[in-house]
CSV table of C-alpha atoms in Angstrom, one decimal:
chain,number,residue,atom,x,y,z
A,5,MET,CA,-10.0,-2.7,-27.8
A,6,LYS,CA,-9.6,1.0,-27.9
A,7,ASN,CA,-12.2,1.2,-24.8
A,8,ILE,CA,-9.8,-0.5,-22.5
A,9,SER,CA,-9.3,2.2,-19.9
A,10,PHE,CA,-6.5,0.1,-18.3
A,11,GLY,CA,-3.4,2.4,-18.2
A,12,GLN,CA,-5.1,4.8,-19.9
A,13,TYR,CA,-5.0,8.6,-18.0
A,14,TYR,CA,-7.8,11.2,-18.3
A,15,PRO,CA,-6.2,14.4,-17.5
A,16,ALA,CA,-8.4,16.8,-15.4
A,17,ASP,CA,-8.3,19.1,-12.8
A,18,SER,CA,-10.4,17.6,-10.1
A,19,VAL,CA,-10.2,17.0,-6.7
A,20,ILE,CA,-9.7,13.1,-7.1
A,21,HIS,CA,-7.2,13.9,-9.5
A,22,ARG,CA,-4.9,15.5,-6.6
A,23,MET,CA,-5.6,13.3,-4.0
A,24,ASP,CA,-3.1,10.9,-2.7
A,25,PRO,CA,-2.1,8.0,-4.6
A,26,ARG,CA,-2.8,5.5,-1.3
A,27,ALA,CA,-5.8,7.2,-0.2
A,28,LYS,CA,-7.5,6.6,-3.4
A,29,VAL,CA,-6.8,2.8,-3.6
A,30,LEU,CA,-7.9,2.8,0.1
A,31,MET,CA,-11.4,4.3,-1.5
A,32,ALA,CA,-11.5,2.1,-3.8
A,33,LEU,CA,-11.0,-0.8,-2.2
A,34,PHE,CA,-13.5,0.4,1.1
A,35,TYR,CA,-15.9,1.2,-2.1
A,36,ILE,CA,-16.0,-2.1,-3.6
A,37,VAL,CA,-16.8,-3.4,-0.1
A,38,CYS,CA,-19.8,-1.1,0.0
A,39,THR,CA,-21.0,-2.8,-3.5
A,40,PHE,CA,-21.2,-6.1,-1.7
A,41,LEU,CA,-23.1,-4.5,1.3
A,42,CYS,CA,-25.8,-3.5,-0.8
A,43,LYS,CA,-29.2,-5.6,-0.5
A,44,ASN,CA,-31.9,-3.9,-1.3
A,45,VAL,CA,-33.5,-1.2,-4.1
A,46,LEU,CA,-32.9,1.7,-1.9
A,47,CYS,CA,-29.1,0.8,-1.3
A,48,PHE,CA,-28.3,-0.2,-4.9
A,49,GLY,CA,-30.4,3.3,-5.9
A,50,VAL,CA,-28.2,4.8,-3.6
A,51,LEU,CA,-24.9,3.1,-4.7
A,52,ILE,CA,-25.4,4.1,-8.6
A,53,LEU,CA,-26.3,7.8,-7.2
A,54,SER,CA,-22.6,7.9,-5.7
A,55,CYS,CA,-21.5,6.3,-8.9
A,56,ILE,CA,-22.8,9.6,-10.7
A,57,LEU,CA,-21.8,11.6,-8.2
A,58,LEU,CA,-17.9,10.2,-8.4
A,59,ILE,CA,-17.9,10.7,-12.0
A,60,ARG,CA,-19.0,14.5,-11.8
A,61,VAL,CA,-16.6,15.4,-9.1
A,62,ALA,CA,-13.6,13.9,-11.1
A,63,LYS,CA,-14.6,15.5,-14.1
A,64,LEU,CA,-14.7,12.8,-16.5
A,65,PRO,CA,-17.2,12.5,-19.2
A,66,LEU,CA,-19.8,9.9,-18.6
A,67,ARG,CA,-19.7,8.9,-22.6
A,68,LEU,CA,-16.0,7.8,-21.6
A,69,VAL,CA,-16.9,5.4,-18.3
A,70,LEU,CA,-19.7,3.8,-20.1
A,71,GLY,CA,-17.5,3.3,-23.2
A,72,THR,CA,-15.1,1.6,-21.5
A,73,LEU,CA,-17.4,-0.8,-20.1
A,74,LYS,CA,-18.7,-1.9,-23.9
A,75,PRO,CA,-15.7,-5.0,-23.7
A,76,LEU,CA,-17.6,-6.0,-20.9
A,77,LEU,CA,-21.3,-6.5,-22.1
A,78,PHE,CA,-20.7,-10.4,-22.8
A,79,ILE,CA,-20.1,-10.7,-19.1
A,80,LEU,CA,-22.9,-8.3,-17.8
A,81,LEU,CA,-25.3,-10.1,-20.4
A,82,PHE,CA,-24.1,-14.0,-19.3
A,83,THR,CA,-24.0,-13.0,-15.6
A,84,THR,CA,-27.8,-11.6,-16.4
A,85,LEU,CA,-29.1,-14.5,-18.0
A,86,ILE,CA,-27.6,-17.0,-15.4
A,87,ASN,CA,-29.8,-14.9,-12.6
A,88,VAL,CA,-32.5,-14.8,-14.8
A,89,PHE,CA,-33.0,-18.5,-15.4
A,90,MET,CA,-31.1,-19.8,-12.3
A,91,THR,CA,-32.7,-18.0,-9.5
A,92,LYS,CA,-35.7,-19.7,-8.0
A,93,GLY,CA,-38.4,-18.0,-5.8
A,94,GLU,CA,-42.1,-17.3,-4.9
A,95,THR,CA,-43.3,-15.5,-7.8
A,96,LEU,CA,-43.3,-17.5,-10.8
A,97,LEU,CA,-44.1,-14.6,-13.8
A,98,THR,CA,-44.5,-16.9,-16.8
A,99,PRO,CA,-47.3,-19.6,-17.3
A,100,PRO,CA,-46.6,-23.0,-15.7
A,101,ASP,CA,-47.0,-25.5,-18.3
A,102,TRP,CA,-43.6,-23.8,-19.7
A,103,ARG,CA,-40.4,-25.2,-19.8
A,104,ILE,CA,-38.4,-22.2,-19.1
A,105,ALA,CA,-39.2,-21.0,-16.0
A,106,ILE,CA,-38.8,-17.2,-14.5
A,107,TYR,CA,-39.3,-16.1,-11.3
A,108,ALA,CA,-39.5,-12.1,-9.8
A,109,GLU,CA,-36.3,-12.6,-7.6
A,110,GLY,CA,-34.7,-14.0,-10.7
A,111,LEU,CA,-35.1,-10.7,-12.4
A,112,TRP,CA,-34.4,-8.5,-9.2
A,113,ASN,CA,-31.4,-10.5,-8.7
A,114,ALA,CA,-29.9,-10.4,-12.1
A,115,LEU,CA,-31.0,-6.5,-12.1
A,116,PHE,CA,-28.8,-6.1,-8.6
A,117,MET,CA,-25.9,-8.1,-10.3
A,118,MET,CA,-25.8,-6.2,-13.5
A,119,LEU,CA,-25.9,-2.7,-11.3
A,120,ARG,CA,-23.1,-4.0,-9.0
A,121,ILE,CA,-20.6,-4.8,-11.7
A,122,VAL,CA,-21.4,-1.6,-13.0
A,123,ALA,CA,-20.8,0.3,-10.0
A,124,LEU,CA,-17.3,-2.1,-9.4
A,125,LEU,CA,-16.1,-1.1,-12.8
A,126,ALA,CA,-17.1,2.8,-12.7
A,127,SER,CA,-15.6,3.3,-9.0
A,128,THR,CA,-12.1,1.2,-10.1
A,129,GLU,CA,-12.1,3.4,-13.2
A,130,VAL,CA,-12.5,6.9,-10.8
A,131,PHE,CA,-10.6,6.2,-8.2
A,132,LEU,CA,-7.6,4.4,-10.0
A,133,THR,CA,-7.1,4.2,-13.7
A,134,LEU,CA,-8.7,7.6,-14.8
A,135,THR,CA,-7.3,9.9,-12.7
A,136,THR,CA,-4.5,8.1,-11.4
A,137,THR,CA,-1.4,7.8,-13.4
A,138,PRO,CA,0.1,4.2,-13.5
A,139,ILE,CA,3.8,5.6,-11.9
A,140,ALA,CA,1.3,7.2,-9.2
A,141,LEU,CA,-0.5,4.3,-8.7
A,142,THR,CA,2.0,1.9,-8.5
A,143,ASP,CA,4.0,3.8,-6.2
A,144,GLY,CA,0.9,4.2,-3.8
A,145,LEU,CA,0.7,0.4,-4.0
A,146,GLU,CA,4.5,0.4,-2.9
A,147,SER,CA,3.9,2.2,0.2
A,148,LEU,CA,1.1,0.5,1.1
A,149,MET,CA,2.7,-2.8,0.9
A,150,SER,CA,6.0,-1.4,2.6
A,151,PRO,CA,5.5,-3.3,6.0
A,152,LEU,CA,6.0,-6.5,4.2
A,153,LYS,CA,9.3,-5.6,3.5
A,154,ALA,CA,10.1,-6.8,7.1
A,155,LEU,CA,9.2,-10.6,5.8
A,156,ARG,CA,11.3,-9.7,2.7
A,157,PHE,CA,8.9,-9.8,0.2
A,158,PRO,CA,9.8,-8.1,-2.8
A,159,VAL,CA,7.7,-5.2,-3.1
A,160,HIS,CA,9.5,-2.9,-5.2
A,161,ASP,CA,9.7,-5.6,-8.1
A,162,LEU,CA,5.9,-6.4,-7.6
A,163,THR,CA,5.3,-2.6,-8.1
A,164,MET,CA,7.8,-2.5,-10.9
A,165,ILE,CA,6.0,-5.5,-12.7
A,166,ILE,CA,2.9,-3.3,-12.5
A,167,THR,CA,4.0,0.0,-13.8
A,168,ILE,CA,5.2,-2.3,-16.7
A,169,ALA,CA,1.7,-4.0,-17.2
A,170,LEU,CA,0.2,-0.8,-16.7
A,171,ARG,CA,2.2,1.3,-19.3
A,172,PHE,CA,2.3,-1.7,-21.9
A,173,ILE,CA,-1.3,-3.0,-22.1
A,174,PRO,CA,-2.7,0.1,-24.4
A,175,THR,CA,0.2,-0.5,-26.5
A,176,LEU,CA,-0.4,-4.3,-26.4
A,177,MET,CA,-3.8,-3.3,-28.0
A,178,GLU,CA,-3.2,-1.0,-30.0
A,179,GLU,CA,-0.4,-3.3,-31.6
A,180,THR,CA,-3.3,-6.0,-31.4
A,181,GLU,CA,-6.1,-3.7,-33.7
A,182,LYS,CA,-2.7,-2.9,-36.3
A,183,ILE,CA,-2.5,-6.8,-36.4
A,184,MET,CA,-6.1,-7.3,-37.2
A,185,ASN,CA,-5.8,-4.4,-39.6
A,186,ALA,CA,-3.1,-5.9,-41.6
A,187,GLN,CA,-4.9,-9.3,-41.8
A,188,ARG,CA,-7.9,-8.3,-42.8
A,189,ALA,CA,-6.3,-6.5,-45.7
A,190,ARG,CA,-4.7,-10.0,-46.9
A,191,GLY,CA,-8.2,-11.4,-46.9
A,192,ALA,CA,-8.4,-12.4,-42.9
A,193,ASP,CA,-12.0,-13.2,-41.6
A,194,PHE,CA,-12.3,-13.2,-38.1
A,195,ARG,CA,-16.1,-12.4,-37.7
A,196,SER,CA,-18.0,-15.1,-39.8
A,197,GLY,CA,-18.2,-19.1,-39.1
A,198,GLY,CA,-18.6,-21.3,-35.8
A,199,LEU,CA,-16.1,-19.9,-32.1
A,200,ILE,CA,-13.8,-22.8,-33.3
A,201,LYS,CA,-13.5,-21.4,-36.7
A,202,ARG,CA,-13.1,-18.0,-35.6
A,203,ALA,CA,-10.6,-18.8,-32.4
A,204,ARG,CA,-8.2,-20.3,-35.3
A,205,ALA,CA,-8.8,-17.3,-37.3
A,206,LEU,CA,-6.9,-15.5,-34.3
A,207,LEU,CA,-4.4,-17.6,-34.8
A,208,PRO,CA,-2.6,-15.7,-37.4
A,209,VAL,CA,-2.5,-12.8,-34.8
A,210,PHE,CA,-1.1,-14.4,-32.2
A,211,ILE,CA,2.0,-15.6,-33.2
A,212,PRO,CA,3.3,-11.8,-34.7
A,213,LEU,CA,1.6,-10.3,-31.4
A,214,LEU,CA,4.2,-12.7,-28.9
A,215,SER,CA,7.1,-11.9,-31.4
A,216,SER,CA,6.1,-7.7,-31.0
A,217,ALA,CA,5.8,-8.2,-27.3
A,218,PHE,CA,9.0,-10.0,-26.5
A,219,LYS,CA,10.7,-8.0,-28.5
A,220,ARG,CA,9.9,-4.7,-26.8
A,221,ALA,CA,10.2,-6.5,-23.7
A,222,ASP,CA,13.9,-7.3,-24.9
A,223,GLU,CA,14.2,-3.5,-25.9
A,224,LEU,CA,13.1,-2.6,-22.2
A,225,ALA,CA,15.2,-4.7,-20.2
A,226,ASN,CA,18.4,-3.4,-22.3
A,227,ALA,CA,17.1,0.1,-21.7
A,228,MET,CA,17.0,-0.3,-17.7
A,229,ASP,CA,20.4,-2.2,-17.9
A,230,CYS,CA,21.8,0.9,-19.6
A,231,ARG,CA,20.5,3.4,-17.1
A,232,CYS,CA,22.2,0.9,-14.3
A,233,TYR,CA,18.7,-0.6,-12.8
A,234,HIS,CA,19.0,-2.7,-10.4
A,235,GLY,CA,16.1,-3.0,-8.1
A,236,GLY,CA,14.7,-0.5,-5.5
A,237,GLU,CA,17.2,-0.7,-2.7
A,238,GLY,CA,18.8,2.7,-2.4
A,239,ARG,CA,16.6,4.3,-4.7
A,240,THR,CA,14.8,7.4,-3.8
A,241,LYS,CA,11.9,9.5,-5.4
A,242,LEU,CA,10.9,12.4,-7.5
A,243,LYS,CA,7.6,13.2,-5.6
A,244,VAL,CA,7.5,11.8,-2.2
A,245,LEU,CA,3.8,11.0,-1.1
A,246,LYS,CA,2.4,13.2,1.6
A,247,PHE,CA,-1.1,12.0,3.2
A,248,ARG,CA,-2.9,15.6,3.4
A,249,PRO,CA,-6.4,16.3,5.5
A,250,SER,CA,-8.6,16.1,2.7
A,251,ASP,CA,-7.1,12.6,1.8
A,252,PHE,CA,-8.5,11.3,5.5
A,253,VAL,CA,-11.6,13.0,5.2
A,254,ALA,CA,-12.2,11.2,1.9
A,255,VAL,CA,-10.9,7.9,3.0
A,256,PHE,CA,-13.5,8.7,6.0
A,257,SER,CA,-16.5,9.4,3.8
A,258,VAL,CA,-16.5,6.4,2.1
A,259,VAL,CA,-15.6,4.6,5.4
A,260,ALA,CA,-19.3,6.5,6.6
A,261,PHE,CA,-20.8,5.4,3.1
A,262,GLY,CA,-20.7,2.1,3.8
A,263,VAL,CA,-22.0,2.2,7.3
A,264,GLY,CA,-24.9,4.4,5.9
A,265,ILE,CA,-25.4,1.5,3.6
A,266,LEU,CA,-25.3,-1.5,6.2
A,267,PHE,CA,-28.3,0.8,8.1
A,268,LEU,CA,-30.0,0.8,4.6
A,269,ASN,CA,-30.4,-2.7,4.6
A,270,ARG,CA,-32.4,-2.5,7.7
A,271,SER,CA,-34.8,-0.4,5.8
A,272,GLY,CA,-36.6,-3.6,4.3
A,273,ILE,CA,-37.8,-1.1,1.2
A,274,GLY,CA,-38.5,-2.5,-1.9
A,275,TYR,CA,-37.1,-6.3,-2.8
A,276,THR,CA,-34.3,-7.5,-0.3
A,277,LEU,CA,-31.4,-9.8,-1.3
A,278,LYS,CA,-31.4,-12.8,0.9
């Protein structure tokens, strides 16, 4: 649980840390599109190299970024197995008399899917969670979504909800860890038995966790009420966001990276997704 990076800001003095949060949100969206544009071996190789370069530019420890992927190892393994055993192709690797047929295309698809998920998570962490504070991130989202105010969409309320959620996710994870340790000290076992038995063992954790969450929510509501908070109407910001020329260059560079991926798809080097 400590490896979950949502809402956990890593302080550092890097170019990405100093960028406008709106630029980082746009770069994250464009980079996600780039990951889905990759079709062949060369494109995925360039994609992974770009992820490593982004981590170095952001001055983030590689061990930190890889450590945040540990809670998602099950998803990576599950998607890999699905692609290996469910993808049909022309090059059969197992003997014909085997009940399980594994094709070379399935292995390539599994590898590409795993690299795509890793690139998605790593880029999101580099652009958003690890290099941007929750308040700056929500300010950027509110600014980007400000045109929706003309349609009377509650932009400020939505961004405030996101701010609170990002702020309290690490707190709830820490609270869950404390409750589980207390239950283990009383003899609770969360690892032995089947799936149903382990799910039942978690019930004594959920009840005090929900109680603690509602208590924190009530305290937060009282604190906001005492500070005369009544929504975003008429409120000003201490730090006004300003797009700098370097932010435009950074966003344009990610767009250019996507265009380069499209050209690399036409090279046909190595296995290519259909």
